[in-house]
Coordinates of C-alpha atoms in Angstrom, one line a residue:
Chain A
D18 CA 19.3 -46.6 25.3
I19 CA 22.5 -48.4 26.3
Q20 CA 23.9 -50.6 23.6
M21 CA 25.9 -53.7 24.6
T22 CA 28.5 -55.3 22.4
Q23 CA 30.5 -58.4 22.9
S24 CA 33.8 -59.6 21.4
P25 CA 34.6 -62.0 20.0
S26 CA 31.2 -63.3 18.7
S27 CA 32.6 -66.8 18.8
L28 CA 35.8 -68.5 19.8
S29 CA 37.4 -72.0 19.7
A30 CA 40.0 -72.9 22.3
S31 CA 41.7 -76.0 23.7
V32 CA 40.9 -77.6 27.0
G33 CA 42.9 -75.9 29.7
D34 CA 43.3 -72.6 27.8
R35 CA 42.5 -69.2 29.4
V36 CA 39.6 -67.6 27.6
T37 CA 38.5 -63.9 27.8
I38 CA 35.3 -62.4 26.6
T39 CA 34.8 -58.6 26.5
C40 CA 31.5 -56.8 26.9
R41 CA 31.3 -53.1 26.2
A42 CA 28.5 -50.6 27.1
S43 CA 27.8 -47.5 25.0
Q44 CA 27.4 -45.6 28.3
G45 CA 28.7 -46.1 31.8
V46 CA 26.7 -48.7 33.8
S47 CA 28.8 -48.6 37.0
T48 CA 29.1 -52.3 38.0
H49 CA 25.5 -53.1 37.2
L50 CA 26.5 -55.9 34.9
A51 CA 25.8 -59.6 34.9
W52 CA 27.1 -62.6 33.0
F53 CA 25.1 -65.6 32.0
Q54 CA 25.9 -69.0 30.5
Q55 CA 23.5 -70.8 28.2
K56 CA 24.0 -74.3 27.0
P57 CA 22.2 -75.6 23.9
G58 CA 18.5 -76.3 24.6
K59 CA 18.8 -75.0 28.2
A60 CA 17.7 -71.9 30.1
P61 CA 20.4 -69.3 30.9
K62 CA 22.3 -69.7 34.2
S63 CA 23.6 -66.8 36.2
L64 CA 27.4 -66.8 36.6
I65 CA 28.4 -63.3 37.9
H66 CA 26.5 -60.2 39.2
S67 CA 27.8 -56.8 40.0
A68 CA 30.5 -57.2 37.4
S69 CA 32.7 -59.4 39.5
I70 CA 30.8 -61.3 42.2
L71 CA 30.6 -65.0 41.5
Q72 CA 27.2 -66.7 42.0
R73 CA 27.1 -69.5 44.6
G74 CA 28.1 -72.8 43.1
V75 CA 29.8 -71.3 40.1
P76 CA 33.4 -72.8 39.6
S77 CA 36.2 -70.5 40.6
T78 CA 37.6 -70.9 37.1
F79 CA 35.1 -68.1 36.2
S80 CA 35.9 -64.5 37.1
G81 CA 34.6 -61.1 36.1
S82 CA 36.0 -57.7 36.1
G83 CA 35.4 -54.1 35.0
S84 CA 33.3 -51.1 35.6
G85 CA 31.8 -48.2 33.7
T86 CA 31.9 -49.3 30.0
V87 CA 34.3 -52.2 29.7
F88 CA 33.9 -55.6 31.3
T89 CA 35.5 -59.0 30.9
L90 CA 34.5 -62.6 31.7
T91 CA 37.5 -64.9 32.1
I92 CA 37.6 -68.7 32.2
S93 CA 41.0 -69.5 33.6
S94 CA 41.1 -73.1 32.4
L95 CA 38.5 -74.1 29.7
Q96 CA 36.7 -77.3 30.4
P97 CA 34.5 -79.4 28.0
E98 CA 31.4 -78.5 30.1
D99 CA 32.0 -74.8 29.5
V100 CA 30.9 -75.1 25.9
A101 CA 28.0 -72.6 25.8
T102 CA 27.0 -69.2 24.7
Y103 CA 27.8 -66.4 27.1
Y104 CA 25.8 -63.2 27.5
C105 CA 26.3 -60.0 29.4
Q106 CA 23.4 -57.8 30.6
Q107 CA 23.4 -54.3 32.0
Y108 CA 20.8 -53.6 34.7
D109 CA 21.8 -50.0 35.3
S110 CA 18.9 -48.4 33.4
S111 CA 16.0 -49.3 31.2
P112 CA 15.9 -50.9 28.7
L113 CA 17.9 -53.6 30.5
T114 CA 19.9 -54.7 27.4
F115 CA 21.8 -57.9 26.7
G116 CA 24.9 -58.3 24.6
P117 CA 24.6 -60.4 21.4
G118 CA 26.4 -63.4 22.9
T119 CA 29.7 -65.1 22.5
K120 CA 29.7 -68.8 21.5
V121 CA 32.5 -70.8 23.0
D122 CA 33.6 -74.2 21.6
I123 CA 36.4 -76.7 22.2
K124 CA 39.1 -76.9 19.5
Chain B
Q17 CA 15.2 -74.8 47.0
V18 CA 15.0 -71.7 45.0
Q19 CA 12.8 -72.2 41.9
L20 CA 11.0 -70.2 39.2
V21 CA 8.4 -72.1 37.2
E22 CA 6.8 -70.6 34.1
S23 CA 3.5 -71.6 32.6
G24 CA 0.9 -70.3 30.2
G25 CA 2.6 -70.6 26.9
G26 CA 1.0 -72.1 23.8
V27 CA -0.1 -71.5 20.3
V28 CA -2.1 -68.4 19.6
Q29 CA -3.3 -66.6 16.5
P30 CA -2.1 -63.1 15.6
E31 CA -3.9 -60.4 17.6
G32 CA -4.7 -62.9 20.3
S33 CA -3.8 -62.8 24.0
L34 CA -1.9 -65.0 26.5
R35 CA -1.1 -64.6 30.2
L36 CA 2.2 -66.1 31.3
S37 CA 2.8 -67.0 35.0
C38 CA 6.0 -67.5 36.9
A39 CA 5.6 -69.1 40.3
A40 CA 8.5 -68.5 42.7
S41 CA 9.5 -70.8 45.6
G42 CA 12.3 -70.7 48.1
F43 CA 12.3 -66.9 48.2
T44 CA 9.8 -64.0 47.9
L45 CA 9.5 -61.9 44.8
N46 CA 9.3 -58.7 46.8
S47 CA 13.0 -59.2 47.7
Y48 CA 14.2 -58.9 44.0
G49 CA 13.6 -56.9 40.9
T50 CA 12.3 -59.4 38.3
Q51 CA 12.2 -59.5 34.6
W52 CA 10.8 -61.3 31.6
V53 CA 13.3 -62.2 28.9
R54 CA 12.5 -63.9 25.6
Q55 CA 14.5 -65.8 23.0
A56 CA 13.3 -66.3 19.4
P57 CA 14.4 -69.6 17.8
G58 CA 18.1 -69.5 17.1
K59 CA 18.5 -66.0 18.4
G60 CA 20.0 -64.2 21.4
L61 CA 18.3 -63.1 24.6
E62 CA 15.9 -60.1 24.4
W63 CA 14.8 -58.2 27.5
V64 CA 11.0 -57.7 27.6
A65 CA 9.9 -56.2 30.9
F66 CA 11.0 -55.4 34.5
I67 CA 9.2 -54.9 37.8
S68 CA 11.1 -53.5 40.8
Y69 CA 11.2 -55.4 44.1
D70 CA 8.5 -53.1 45.6
A71 CA 6.5 -53.0 42.3
T72 CA 6.6 -49.2 42.1
N73 CA 8.6 -49.3 38.9
K74 CA 7.7 -51.1 35.7
Y75 CA 9.6 -50.8 32.4
Y76 CA 9.1 -52.3 29.0
A77 CA 11.0 -52.9 25.8
D78 CA 9.8 -50.6 23.0
S79 CA 8.8 -53.7 21.0
V80 CA 6.1 -54.7 23.6
K81 CA 5.2 -51.3 25.1
G82 CA 1.4 -50.8 25.1
R83 CA 0.8 -54.5 24.4
F84 CA 2.4 -56.4 27.3
T85 CA 1.8 -55.8 31.1
I86 CA 4.0 -57.1 33.9
S87 CA 2.5 -57.6 37.3
R88 CA 2.7 -59.8 40.4
D89 CA 0.5 -61.3 43.1
M90 CA 2.4 -61.5 46.4
S91 CA -0.3 -63.7 48.0
K92 CA 0.7 -66.3 45.4
N93 CA 4.4 -65.3 45.1
T94 CA 3.8 -65.3 41.3
L95 CA 4.9 -63.0 38.5
Y96 CA 2.7 -62.5 35.4
L97 CA 3.1 -61.2 31.8
Q98 CA -0.2 -60.3 30.1
M99 CA 0.4 -60.3 26.4
N100 CA -2.2 -58.7 24.1
S101 CA -2.2 -58.0 20.3
L102 CA 0.3 -60.7 19.7
R103 CA 2.3 -60.7 16.6
P104 CA 4.3 -63.5 14.8
E105 CA 7.5 -61.8 15.8
D106 CA 6.6 -62.4 19.5
T107 CA 7.1 -66.1 18.9
A108 CA 9.8 -67.1 21.4
M109 CA 10.7 -69.0 24.6
Y110 CA 9.8 -66.7 27.5
Y111 CA 11.8 -66.8 30.7
C112 CA 11.2 -65.1 34.0
A113 CA 14.3 -64.2 36.0
T114 CA 15.4 -62.2 39.0
I115 CA 17.9 -59.5 38.2
A116 CA 21.3 -61.3 37.9
D117 CA 20.3 -64.4 39.9
Y118 CA 17.6 -67.0 39.3
W119 CA 16.1 -68.2 36.0
G120 CA 13.1 -70.3 35.2
Q121 CA 13.1 -73.0 32.5
G122 CA 10.9 -71.1 30.1
T123 CA 7.6 -71.4 28.4
L124 CA 7.1 -71.4 24.6
V125 CA 4.9 -68.9 22.9
T126 CA 4.0 -69.4 19.2
V127 CA 2.0 -66.8 17.4
S128 CA 0.7 -68.3 14.1
S129 CA -2.4 -68.5 12.1

């Protein structure tokens, strides 16, 4: 099974800061990697698929990169509405594993 | 308007059964691989099951294998999760989602005596 890890597990940053979250896979998953945002009490929302392709309607302040085993989600300018937990998921092979999540707060 | 709407959750006793439904609108399920994902209270996302776009492949998490079955009815454009032999640790919000795209709002399953 492919294990997914995320770092950091939580972070606190100021409005306007650049924020980077890293997701690592225990084996290569090509670019079969998605990022999701989940706000408290809400369903997850898709942000990025295929490691770097932004979903329609997602602000361009979000971007994704990577392939193989190391991936990053970057928020170029953190906004109050970005407070959420962010998860990565590999869909290269079963089981389709999620990372443990990164909680993002405003300082 | 693309939408996924789950239903069928509720309170069930251990060893009981439930069938969750996920009605899709605005797109057809046979265009996407789809999955069930659950989230226990205060925990992260856990993948449960997957069905390929053409329904030829179905995969399950070890924690539900042999107890849960994923299926779909294209005449109703609806995805299902049949859950048998339920355990307290199956208590969670259950979401249906296409791979990397659309998510439903979830349906809560509580397994308790």
